Each structure stands twice: as C-alpha cells, then as structure tokens.
Tab-separated table of C-alpha atoms and ligand atoms in Angstrom:
chain	number	residue	atom	x	y	z
A	240	MET	CA	119.045	148.774	32.249
A	241	THR	CA	118.853	147.787	35.918
A	242	GLU	CA	117.687	144.174	36.168
A	243	PHE	CA	115.102	142.786	38.577
A	244	ASP	CA	113.519	139.394	39.073
A	245	GLU	CA	110.050	140.916	39.474
A	246	ILE	CA	108.755	144.398	38.693
A	247	ILE	CA	105.450	145.084	40.447
A	248	ILE	CA	103.192	147.788	39.023
A	249	GLY	CA	100.949	149.203	41.767
A	250	GLN	CA	101.585	149.633	45.490
A	251	GLY	CA	98.150	149.030	46.977
A	252	LEU	CA	97.415	146.096	49.254
A	253	ALA	CA	98.091	143.607	46.437
A	254	GLY	CA	101.427	145.012	45.265
A	255	THR	CA	102.681	145.728	48.781
A	256	THR	CA	101.966	142.274	50.216
A	257	LEU	CA	103.444	140.617	47.125
A	258	ALA	CA	106.597	142.746	47.303
A	259	TRP	CA	107.198	141.726	50.926
A	260	GLN	CA	106.677	138.047	50.074
A	261	LEU	CA	109.129	138.211	47.163
A	262	LEU	CA	111.743	140.217	49.077
A	263	ASP	CA	111.545	137.602	51.835
A	264	ARG	CA	112.402	134.976	49.223
A	265	GLY	CA	115.552	136.914	48.345
A	266	ARG	CA	114.227	138.231	45.033
A	267	ARG	CA	115.365	141.454	43.378
A	268	VAL	CA	112.105	143.420	43.361
A	269	LEU	CA	111.085	146.851	42.068
A	270	VAL	CA	107.682	148.317	42.977
A	271	ILE	CA	106.419	151.093	40.696
A	272	ASP	CA	103.461	153.223	41.788
A	273	ARG	CA	102.028	156.499	40.563
A	274	ALA	CA	101.333	157.625	44.145
A	275	GLU	CA	97.784	158.796	43.542
A	276	ALA	CA	95.461	159.723	46.391
A	277	GLY	CA	92.021	158.152	46.687
A	278	THR	CA	92.900	154.611	45.592
A	279	SER	CA	90.920	151.722	47.039
A	280	SER	CA	93.646	150.810	49.535
A	281	ARG	CA	94.192	154.410	50.648
A	282	LEU	CA	90.459	154.792	51.373
A	283	ALA	CA	89.756	151.367	52.833
A	284	ALA	CA	88.728	151.070	56.447
A	285	GLY	CA	90.854	147.914	56.611
A	286	LEU	CA	88.219	145.859	58.382
A	287	ILE	CA	88.779	142.134	58.797
A	288	THR	CA	85.363	140.699	59.624
A	289	PRO	CA	84.551	136.980	59.896
A	290	ILE	CA	80.777	137.199	59.414
A	291	THR	CA	79.103	139.681	57.089
A	292	GLY	CA	75.843	140.459	55.284
A	293	GLN	CA	72.216	139.901	56.141
A	294	ARG	CA	72.631	136.141	55.824
A	295	LEU	CA	75.505	136.168	58.305
A	296	THR	CA	77.866	134.614	55.784
A	297	VAL	CA	81.223	133.379	57.025
A	298	SER	CA	83.899	135.015	54.910
A	299	TRP	CA	85.532	132.635	52.413
A	300	ARG	CA	88.236	130.525	54.132
A	301	PHE	CA	88.247	132.933	57.054
A	302	PRO	CA	90.301	130.870	59.568
A	303	GLU	CA	93.073	130.202	57.028
A	304	PHE	CA	93.233	133.755	55.644
A	305	HIS	CA	92.868	135.339	59.080
A	306	SER	CA	95.781	133.386	60.482
A	307	ALA	CA	97.963	134.277	57.456
A	308	ALA	CA	96.951	137.945	57.743
A	309	VAL	CA	97.642	138.250	61.470
A	310	ASN	CA	101.054	136.556	61.165
A	311	PHE	CA	101.986	138.680	58.175
A	312	TYR	CA	100.941	142.082	59.584
A	313	ARG	CA	102.526	141.304	62.958
A	314	SER	CA	105.807	140.491	61.201
A	315	ILE	CA	105.703	143.817	59.325
A	316	GLU	CA	104.929	145.591	62.603
A	317	ALA	CA	108.022	144.011	64.162
A	318	ARG	CA	110.222	144.998	61.240
A	319	THR	CA	108.960	148.560	60.876
A	320	GLY	CA	108.272	149.383	64.529
A	321	SER	CA	104.706	150.476	63.755
A	322	ARG	CA	101.292	149.428	65.043
A	323	LEU	CA	99.288	148.325	62.036
A	324	LEU	CA	96.729	145.753	63.156
A	325	HIS	CA	94.152	146.623	65.815
A	326	ALA	CA	92.662	143.345	67.019
A	327	ASP	CA	89.828	144.783	69.103
A	328	GLY	CA	87.034	142.560	67.799
A	329	ALA	CA	83.642	143.637	66.490
A	330	VAL	CA	80.006	143.723	67.557
A	331	ARG	CA	77.072	142.909	65.335
A	332	LEU	CA	73.738	144.374	66.474
A	333	TRP	CA	70.505	142.821	65.272
A	334	GLN	CA	68.511	144.714	62.665
A	335	ASN	CA	65.514	142.382	62.594
A	336	GLU	CA	64.145	139.135	63.927
A	337	ARG	CA	65.212	137.159	60.874
A	338	GLU	CA	68.856	137.775	61.732
A	339	THR	CA	68.393	136.371	65.228
A	340	GLU	CA	66.796	133.233	63.776
A	341	VAL	CA	69.566	132.729	61.235
A	342	PHE	CA	72.119	133.262	63.981
A	343	ALA	CA	70.556	130.745	66.369
A	344	ARG	CA	70.272	128.105	63.650
A	345	ARG	CA	73.799	128.521	62.336
A	346	ARG	CA	75.327	128.634	65.792
A	347	ALA	CA	73.612	125.363	66.698
A	348	ASP	CA	74.363	123.567	63.403
A	349	GLU	CA	77.785	124.801	62.286
A	350	ALA	CA	80.851	124.401	64.458
A	351	GLY	CA	82.856	126.742	62.195
A	352	PHE	CA	80.279	129.498	62.692
A	353	ALA	CA	79.992	128.919	66.449
A	354	ALA	CA	83.775	129.210	66.812
A	355	LEU	CA	83.696	132.746	65.418
A	356	VAL	CA	80.999	134.236	67.663
A	357	ALA	CA	80.615	135.103	71.342
A	358	GLU	CA	78.006	136.586	73.682
A	359	LEU	CA	77.583	140.338	73.534
A	360	SER	CA	79.298	142.122	76.410
A	361	PRO	CA	78.056	145.566	77.532
A	362	LEU	CA	78.312	148.536	75.184
A	363	PRO	CA	78.711	152.211	76.161
A	364	ASP	CA	75.562	154.254	76.872
A	365	ALA	CA	76.046	156.162	73.628
A	366	ILE	CA	75.048	153.007	71.739
A	367	SER	CA	71.459	151.878	71.601
A	368	THR	CA	71.770	148.102	71.803
A	369	GLY	CA	68.151	147.385	70.827
A	370	PRO	CA	67.343	143.672	70.911
A	371	GLY	CA	71.049	142.796	71.236
A	372	GLY	CA	73.539	141.059	68.986
A	373	PHE	CA	76.750	139.062	69.143
A	374	GLU	CA	80.492	139.579	69.161
A	375	MET	CA	83.185	138.538	66.714
A	376	PRO	CA	86.393	138.364	68.792
A	377	SER	CA	88.648	137.653	65.790
A	378	ALA	CA	87.572	140.793	63.910
A	379	ALA	CA	90.337	143.354	63.442
A	380	ARG	CA	91.226	146.553	61.624
A	381	LEU	CA	94.340	147.190	59.563
A	382	ASN	CA	95.584	150.760	59.342
A	383	VAL	CA	95.995	150.444	55.580
A	384	PRO	CA	97.509	153.880	54.785
A	385	LEU	CA	100.112	153.379	57.522
A	386	PHE	CA	100.873	149.850	56.256
A	387	LEU	CA	101.403	151.249	52.745
A	388	ASN	CA	103.525	154.161	53.988
A	389	VAL	CA	105.872	152.178	56.223
A	390	SER	CA	106.220	149.514	53.519
A	391	ARG	CA	107.030	152.132	50.904
A	392	ALA	CA	109.686	153.636	53.164
A	393	GLU	CA	111.218	150.179	53.632
A	394	PHE	CA	111.139	149.455	49.869
A	395	GLN	CA	112.822	152.820	49.242
A	396	ARG	CA	115.532	151.903	51.731
A	397	HIS	CA	116.192	148.732	49.681
A	398	CYS	CA	116.101	150.670	46.354
A	399	ALA	CA	112.984	148.663	45.535
A	400	TYR	CA	110.587	151.539	44.886
A	401	CYS	CA	110.086	153.978	42.024
A	402	GLU	CA	107.332	156.565	41.589
A	403	ALA	CA	106.073	156.545	37.996
A	404	ASP	CA	102.925	156.163	35.945
A	405	VAL	CA	103.483	153.179	33.651
A	406	ASP	CA	101.450	152.840	30.475
A	407	PRO	CA	101.056	149.064	30.089
A	408	ALA	CA	100.431	149.354	26.338
A	409	ASP	CA	103.213	151.770	25.349
A	410	ASP	CA	105.935	151.484	27.986
A	411	LEU	CA	106.475	147.729	28.082
A	412	VAL	CA	108.724	145.836	25.649
A	413	VAL	CA	108.037	142.131	26.075
A	414	GLU	CA	111.077	140.012	25.178
A	415	PRO	CA	111.527	136.228	25.400
A	416	ASN	CA	113.423	136.435	28.710
A	417	GLY	CA	111.540	139.296	30.368
A	418	VAL	CA	110.072	142.754	30.034
A	419	GLY	CA	111.856	146.070	29.599
A	420	ILE	CA	110.560	149.505	30.579
A	421	SER	CA	113.162	151.600	28.774
A	422	ARG	CA	111.685	154.941	29.865
A	423	LEU	CA	112.617	153.966	33.430
A	424	GLY	CA	115.776	152.059	32.510
A	425	VAL	CA	114.592	148.825	34.129
A	426	PHE	CA	114.165	145.204	33.014
A	427	GLY	CA	112.319	142.456	34.893
A	428	GLN	CA	112.079	138.729	34.292
A	429	THR	CA	108.419	139.166	35.210
A	430	VAL	CA	106.177	142.226	35.413
A	431	VAL	CA	103.276	141.737	37.839
A	432	PHE	CA	100.270	144.016	37.438
A	433	CYS	CA	98.725	144.902	40.815
A	434	GLN	CA	96.726	147.877	39.605
A	435	GLY	CA	93.384	147.486	41.358
A	436	ILE	CA	90.500	149.015	39.393
A	437	ALA	CA	92.943	150.755	37.005
A	438	ALA	CA	93.526	147.307	35.471
A	439	THR	CA	90.263	147.694	33.526
A	440	GLU	CA	92.409	149.743	31.095
A	441	ASN	CA	95.157	147.103	30.819
A	442	SER	CA	94.967	145.617	27.326
A	443	TRP	CA	97.264	142.651	28.166
A	444	PHE	CA	94.564	141.230	30.435
A	445	ARG	CA	91.399	142.093	28.512
A	446	GLY	CA	89.859	138.726	29.431
A	447	VAL	CA	89.390	139.762	33.073
A	448	GLU	CA	85.835	140.911	33.733
A	449	PHE	CA	85.217	143.319	36.585
A	450	ASP	CA	82.075	143.639	38.665
A	451	ALA	CA	83.320	146.596	40.713
A	452	THR	CA	81.322	148.640	43.208
A	453	ARG	CA	81.690	152.218	44.383
A	454	GLY	CA	81.700	152.851	48.111
A	455	GLU	CA	81.391	156.010	50.166
A	456	ILE	CA	82.846	156.423	53.660
A	457	LEU	CA	82.520	159.223	56.207
A	458	THR	CA	84.963	160.182	58.909
A	459	VAL	CA	82.984	161.352	61.936
A	460	ALA	CA	83.827	162.837	65.333
A	461	ILE	CA	81.800	161.339	68.222
A	462	PRO	CA	83.379	162.696	71.430
A	463	GLN	CA	80.859	160.909	73.682
A	464	LEU	CA	81.770	157.444	72.330
A	465	THR	CA	84.744	155.497	73.661
A	466	GLU	CA	84.480	152.112	71.988
A	467	ARG	CA	87.345	150.260	70.312
A	468	ARG	CA	85.301	147.391	68.910
A	469	THR	CA	83.910	147.948	65.426
A	470	LEU	CA	80.116	148.188	65.489
A	471	HIS	CA	77.997	146.709	62.699
A	472	ARG	CA	74.331	147.430	62.184
A	473	GLY	CA	73.585	147.872	58.486
A	474	VAL	CA	76.640	150.117	58.394
A	475	TRP	CA	79.892	149.775	60.314
A	476	LEU	CA	81.507	152.252	62.686
A	477	ALA	CA	85.242	151.731	63.251
A	478	SER	CA	87.323	153.619	65.806
A	479	LEU	CA	90.381	155.595	64.710
A	480	GLY	CA	91.061	156.724	68.310
A	481	ASP	CA	90.628	160.222	69.832
A	482	GLY	CA	86.853	160.170	69.358
A	483	ARG	CA	87.112	159.825	65.559
A	484	PHE	CA	85.499	156.994	63.618
A	485	ARG	CA	85.107	155.792	60.067
A	486	LEU	CA	81.528	155.132	59.035
A	487	GLY	CA	80.760	153.044	55.974
A	488	ALA	CA	80.011	152.011	53.493
A	489	THR	CA	77.618	152.446	50.615
A	490	SER	CA	77.741	150.038	47.698
A	491	ARG	CA	76.669	150.856	44.136
A	492	TRP	CA	77.343	149.176	40.821
A	493	ASP	CA	76.661	152.293	38.730
A	494	GLN	CA	78.452	155.633	38.316
A	495	LEU	CA	81.775	154.196	39.436
A	496	ASN	CA	83.656	157.408	38.744
A	497	GLU	CA	81.374	159.642	40.785
A	498	GLY	CA	82.919	161.172	43.909
A	499	PRO	CA	81.222	161.602	47.300
A	500	THR	CA	77.476	162.324	47.000
A	501	GLU	CA	74.857	163.966	49.178
A	502	GLY	CA	72.721	160.828	48.899
A	503	GLY	CA	75.548	158.623	50.134
A	504	ARG	CA	76.275	160.931	53.048
A	505	ASP	CA	72.603	161.134	54.081
A	506	TRP	CA	72.154	157.366	53.901
A	507	LEU	CA	75.184	156.732	56.135
A	508	CYS	CA	74.090	159.402	58.649
A	509	THR	CA	70.559	157.995	58.848
A	510	ARG	CA	71.842	154.490	59.494
A	511	LEU	CA	74.203	155.736	62.194
A	512	SER	CA	71.401	157.644	63.917
A	513	GLU	CA	69.504	154.366	64.266
A	514	PHE	CA	71.946	153.122	66.920
A	515	LEU	CA	73.940	156.143	68.124
A	516	ARG	CA	72.621	158.273	70.971
A	517	GLY	CA	73.714	161.909	70.726
A	518	GLY	CA	75.186	163.899	67.892
A	519	PHE	CA	78.220	163.532	65.656
A	520	GLU	CA	80.184	165.768	63.327
A	521	ILE	CA	81.230	164.851	59.804
A	522	VAL	CA	84.915	165.627	59.304
A	523	GLY	CA	85.575	163.760	56.058
A	524	HIS	CA	83.774	162.162	53.127
A	525	ASP	CA	85.446	159.902	50.532
A	526	ALA	CA	84.424	157.625	47.695
A	527	GLY	CA	86.351	154.825	46.028
A	528	VAL	CA	85.954	151.713	43.922
A	529	ARG	CA	86.301	148.136	45.150
A	530	PRO	CA	88.146	146.001	42.557
A	531	ILE	CA	85.719	143.082	42.455
A	532	VAL	CA	86.074	140.617	39.558
A	533	LYS	CA	83.487	138.195	38.165
A	534	GLY	CA	83.444	135.098	40.337
A	535	ARG	CA	84.261	137.356	43.314
A	536	HIS	CA	87.438	135.566	44.471
A	537	PRO	CA	90.859	137.141	43.802
A	538	LEU	CA	92.630	136.405	40.518
A	539	LEU	CA	96.310	135.507	40.307
A	540	GLY	CA	98.733	134.041	37.847
A	541	ARG	CA	100.862	134.392	34.756
A	542	HIS	CA	99.477	135.392	31.370
A	543	PRO	CA	98.679	132.195	29.418
A	544	ALA	CA	100.589	133.248	26.280
A	545	LEU	CA	103.135	135.677	27.759
A	546	PRO	CA	104.367	134.211	31.065
A	547	GLN	CA	106.662	137.239	31.514
A	548	LEU	CA	103.475	139.105	32.506
A	549	ALA	CA	101.560	138.254	35.691
A	550	TYR	CA	98.483	139.510	37.492
A	551	PHE	CA	97.186	139.986	41.052
A	552	ASN	CA	93.803	141.622	41.471
A	553	GLY	CA	90.184	141.094	42.519
A	554	LEU	CA	90.682	141.607	46.260
A	555	GLY	CA	87.201	143.144	46.250
A	556	SER	CA	85.995	144.303	49.640
A	557	LYS	CA	88.327	141.958	51.561
A	558	GLY	CA	91.796	143.132	50.644
A	559	SER	CA	93.111	143.345	54.201
A	560	LEU	CA	92.023	139.799	54.981
A	561	GLN	CA	92.911	138.076	51.727
A	562	ALA	CA	95.990	139.895	50.404
A	563	PRO	CA	98.630	138.203	52.623
A	564	ALA	CA	97.549	134.614	51.831
A	565	MET	CA	97.084	135.425	48.145
A	566	ALA	CA	100.451	137.165	47.906
A	567	ALA	CA	102.191	134.196	49.540
A	568	GLN	CA	100.551	131.871	47.047
A	569	LEU	CA	101.483	134.017	44.044
A	570	ALA	CA	105.068	134.439	45.243
A	571	ALA	CA	105.464	130.650	45.555
A	572	HIS	CA	103.996	130.266	42.066
A	573	LEU	CA	106.269	132.892	40.494
A	574	VAL	CA	109.452	131.716	42.212
A	575	ASP	CA	109.042	127.938	42.541
A	576	GLY	CA	106.258	127.183	40.069
A	577	THR	CA	103.963	125.956	42.865
A	578	PRO	CA	100.528	125.392	41.285
A	579	LEU	CA	97.855	127.943	42.131
A	580	ASP	CA	94.620	127.103	43.876
A	581	PRO	CA	92.132	126.612	40.994
A	582	ALA	CA	89.667	128.941	42.776
A	583	VAL	CA	91.986	131.913	42.162
A	584	ASP	CA	93.868	130.787	39.045
A	585	LEU	CA	93.613	133.443	36.328
A	586	ASN	CA	94.121	130.831	33.610
A	587	LEU	CA	91.162	128.757	34.732
A	588	ARG	CA	88.761	131.595	35.467
A	589	THR	CA	89.217	134.112	32.659
A	590	GLY	CA	89.358	134.282	28.898
A	591	CYS	CA	92.831	135.903	28.818
A	592	ARG	CA	94.644	134.843	25.637
B	858	LIG	C1	84.874	152.501	50.287
B	858	LIG	C2	85.724	151.271	50.422
B	858	LIG	C3	85.825	150.646	51.645
B	858	LIG	C4	86.605	149.503	51.788
B	858	LIG	N1	86.707	148.925	53.018
B	858	LIG	C5	87.458	147.813	53.148
B	858	LIG	C6	87.587	147.186	54.410
B	858	LIG	O1	87.049	147.649	55.401
B	858	LIG	N2	88.342	146.062	54.500
B	858	LIG	C7	88.981	145.546	53.420
B	858	LIG	O2	89.672	144.535	53.541
B	858	LIG	N3	88.872	146.108	52.205
B	858	LIG	C8	88.122	147.227	52.046
B	858	LIG	N4	88.014	147.801	50.824
B	858	LIG	C9	88.600	147.114	49.664
B	858	LIG	C10	90.095	147.208	49.604
B	858	LIG	O3	90.402	148.536	49.692
B	858	LIG	C11	90.599	146.583	48.306
B	858	LIG	O4	90.392	145.205	48.349
B	858	LIG	C12	92.086	146.832	48.115
B	858	LIG	O5	92.420	148.141	48.412
B	858	LIG	C13	92.528	146.549	46.700
B	858	LIG	O6	93.908	146.737	46.642
B	858	LIG	P1	94.689	146.721	45.265
B	858	LIG	O7	96.127	146.786	45.596
B	858	LIG	O8	94.232	145.581	44.430
B	858	LIG	O9	94.213	148.035	44.487
B	858	LIG	P2	94.523	149.585	44.773
B	858	LIG	O10	94.409	149.918	46.174
B	858	LIG	O11	93.694	150.349	43.797
B	858	LIG	O12	96.049	149.749	44.374
B	858	LIG	C14	96.486	149.817	43.042
B	858	LIG	C15	97.704	150.719	42.999
B	858	LIG	O13	98.252	150.661	41.680
B	858	LIG	C16	98.558	151.975	41.248
B	858	LIG	N5	98.518	151.961	39.781
B	858	LIG	C17	97.492	151.565	39.003
B	858	LIG	N6	97.837	151.655	37.712
B	858	LIG	C18	99.117	152.108	37.681
B	858	LIG	C19	100.025	152.414	36.618
B	858	LIG	N7	99.670	152.266	35.339
B	858	LIG	N8	101.261	152.848	36.936
B	858	LIG	C20	101.618	153.014	38.245
B	858	LIG	N9	100.799	152.743	39.283
B	858	LIG	C21	99.560	152.300	38.997
B	858	LIG	C22	97.461	152.830	41.882
B	858	LIG	O14	97.823	154.186	41.932
B	858	LIG	C23	97.375	152.177	43.273
B	858	LIG	O15	98.329	152.731	44.137
B	858	LIG	C24	87.285	148.968	50.662
B	858	LIG	C25	87.208	149.622	49.443
B	858	LIG	C26	86.437	150.774	49.315
B	858	LIG	C27	86.387	151.481	47.983
C-alpha cells in the first residue's frame, strides 16, 4: 500500500483547491477522480460576481473571499504559466425601476455596497443599454476547465493523481489510523470527499441535505460584439474571446438529471434578445447541477464519529469565488486542527452521525 496523508476523492473546484492547499503545506496528497465530462466544475462559467439577484445582494463575505480567490488563482497562474483569471469586471443593466431604487438606496446607505459599484461606462452599439445600469469592477471570470486541467497535469507530475471511480461504500476500509482503498493499493490518514452532487449517494455522510439546482448554459457566437466585461440582465453573457460567449443560466429545482432542454434554450435566447442588437448563433448547449446544500453555505469538516473521513462540498453557484478560502480553512483544520468557522462546520450544521 502506498501511504498518503490525505486522499481526496473528486477533482472539481473543491478537490483541486484543497489539493493545492495541502501540497503547499508539504502533505503527501493523492487526488482520485473518475474524469467524467459534464460535472458542475467542467460546465461552470466561472463567474465571480460581487452583487447578484433582483435584490442586488452582496455575495456572502465577498471582499474576504475575493481577495483569497485572486491571490490563489494568480499563484497557480504563476506556477503553471497559464492565464486562468480574467479580471475584466462586469456590467449590470437595469431590468425595472425597482432595481434602480434598491441600488440608489443601498449605495447611499451601505459603504460595503458602494465600494463594489461604479458608474456605467459606454457599451458597444450591439448592446441595448436601456435605462442604464452600473459596473462591478471587481467581477472576474475563472477559466475553470483550464484551471482543472493544468492542476491535474501538475498533480500527475508529483504522482498525486489517479484516475478511478471509487465506491465510497465498498472500496473503503476504515481503520483506526486511516483508510485503505485496497483496489488501488493506497492508504490515507484521511480521505476527503469532494464529490460535488455525486455525494448524494455517499452513505458515510447521509446527514447532509442537498437543495441542488439544475442549470442550462448556451455557448453562442456573436461576431458583432467585442466586449470583455460580463453583462448581466436577467441572464449573464460572458466573453470567451474570438466572438464566442457563454450565456446562462437557468435554475430549476426539479428534474435534476435532465439534460439540455428546448425550454431552457428558448428562455435563454429570449432573454438575450432583450438586450442584444443583431443575431447570434448557438454553438453549444449544456446542463449541469449546482451542489447547493441546505443552509446554502459550503460544508467542511471531519466526520463526527469517524475523523479519518472528511468532507468538502456545498459550493453551490459560487465555487470559483468560495473554493480557495474554504480550501485554505479546511487544510488548516485537517493539518493543524484549527477550528472551523461555525458557519461552514459540517458538525454544527448537519445530522451526520
Ligand atoms: C450551469 C452551471 C453554471 C455555473 N456557473 C458558475 C459560475 O459562473 N461561477 C461559479 O463560481 N460557479 C458556477 N457554478 C457552480 C460551480 O460549478 C460549483 O460550485 C462547483 O463546480 C462545485 O465543485 P465541486 O468540486 O464541489 O463539484 P464537481 O465539479 O461536481 O466535482 C466533483 C468531482 O468529483 C468526481 N467524483 C464524484 N464522485 C466520485 C467518485 N466516487 N470517484 C471518483 N471521482 C468522483 C466527479 O467526477 C467530479 O470530477 C455553476 C454550476 C452550473 C451547473
């Protein structure tokens, strides 16, 4: 058996950020992933957006998580020689008068809100600005598939990656000093499950309740539009370069396993037509599931009865923003026993036994 300090199951945003944090602490890490297409991280647009929703809600702990995310992704860029984070900002266009009122009130009353917004600067002719909007200069976009790919290559270089489909119920032998996966010939002091929505099948953590949503995204070609900022108006439109954009996203609580639908496509196209002048061509259509847990904040920590097993999930629709800070916190907890923030502590928020 090859021994590791931590074995991570799942190489999405959660598993990848955690692996980097543990490797940086000098740990012997193995990441196991079944390399499936269409996972949440592989589909995600990677948007990091400070203010979202009709109520113009500031994302939970945005300044703290944003700073951790930017520092983290920039450090991975430097190590891997790749451009991962596109910090081009975002534009929010008004949909109705109520939004302008909420905006004016919050900007006047809340310094934290005011610090995240700026006046709208001109948009290209292909965009119908309508009554206007505001800018979010700190908004950014992570190229998530590239981040996962360059990280995987780096883990492989350090013999810290293995492609396999692990059955949590049948493959794991939990012993007092760790966990063996004999089929793969590996033993870890701790196994950390970073499985995203697949964790609903994990019987070790039955106490975690999911509130997941399915989202559909289109990839569209708009040759007449040269805009790097992400545009939000009911939907978002994020540039991939070369006249291609991602357009998203729908959100449904039912039929989680359904793939792309005609209804989803039509809804996205209609919303885009409300602010885009000229035509566009659909070149891709995907659907995936956001791993949202009850309580909505991420969930981290060791199993209450079997501390050899740990958990990192619930990144919801904000994986790119929250994963680096959460991974740093979990790594400090696993390695040094640093207490977890109660807001994300699995033991305080779930009925895992
Ligand atoms: C349509 C859509 C749009 C989104 N847009 C954004 C966005 O703009 N910005 C943003 O921040 N977030 C966005 N998200 C959410 C974001 O993608 C998630 O927060 C994030 O991907 C969750 O990462 P994860 O690592 O927890 O899960 P996943 O990405 O699902 O990763 C889990 C990994 O574990 C592997 N795995 C699972 N079980 C096993 C097993 N038994 N053995 C081996 N491997 C296993 C899976 O194959 C997968 O690779 C979006 C999600 C969707 C669906």
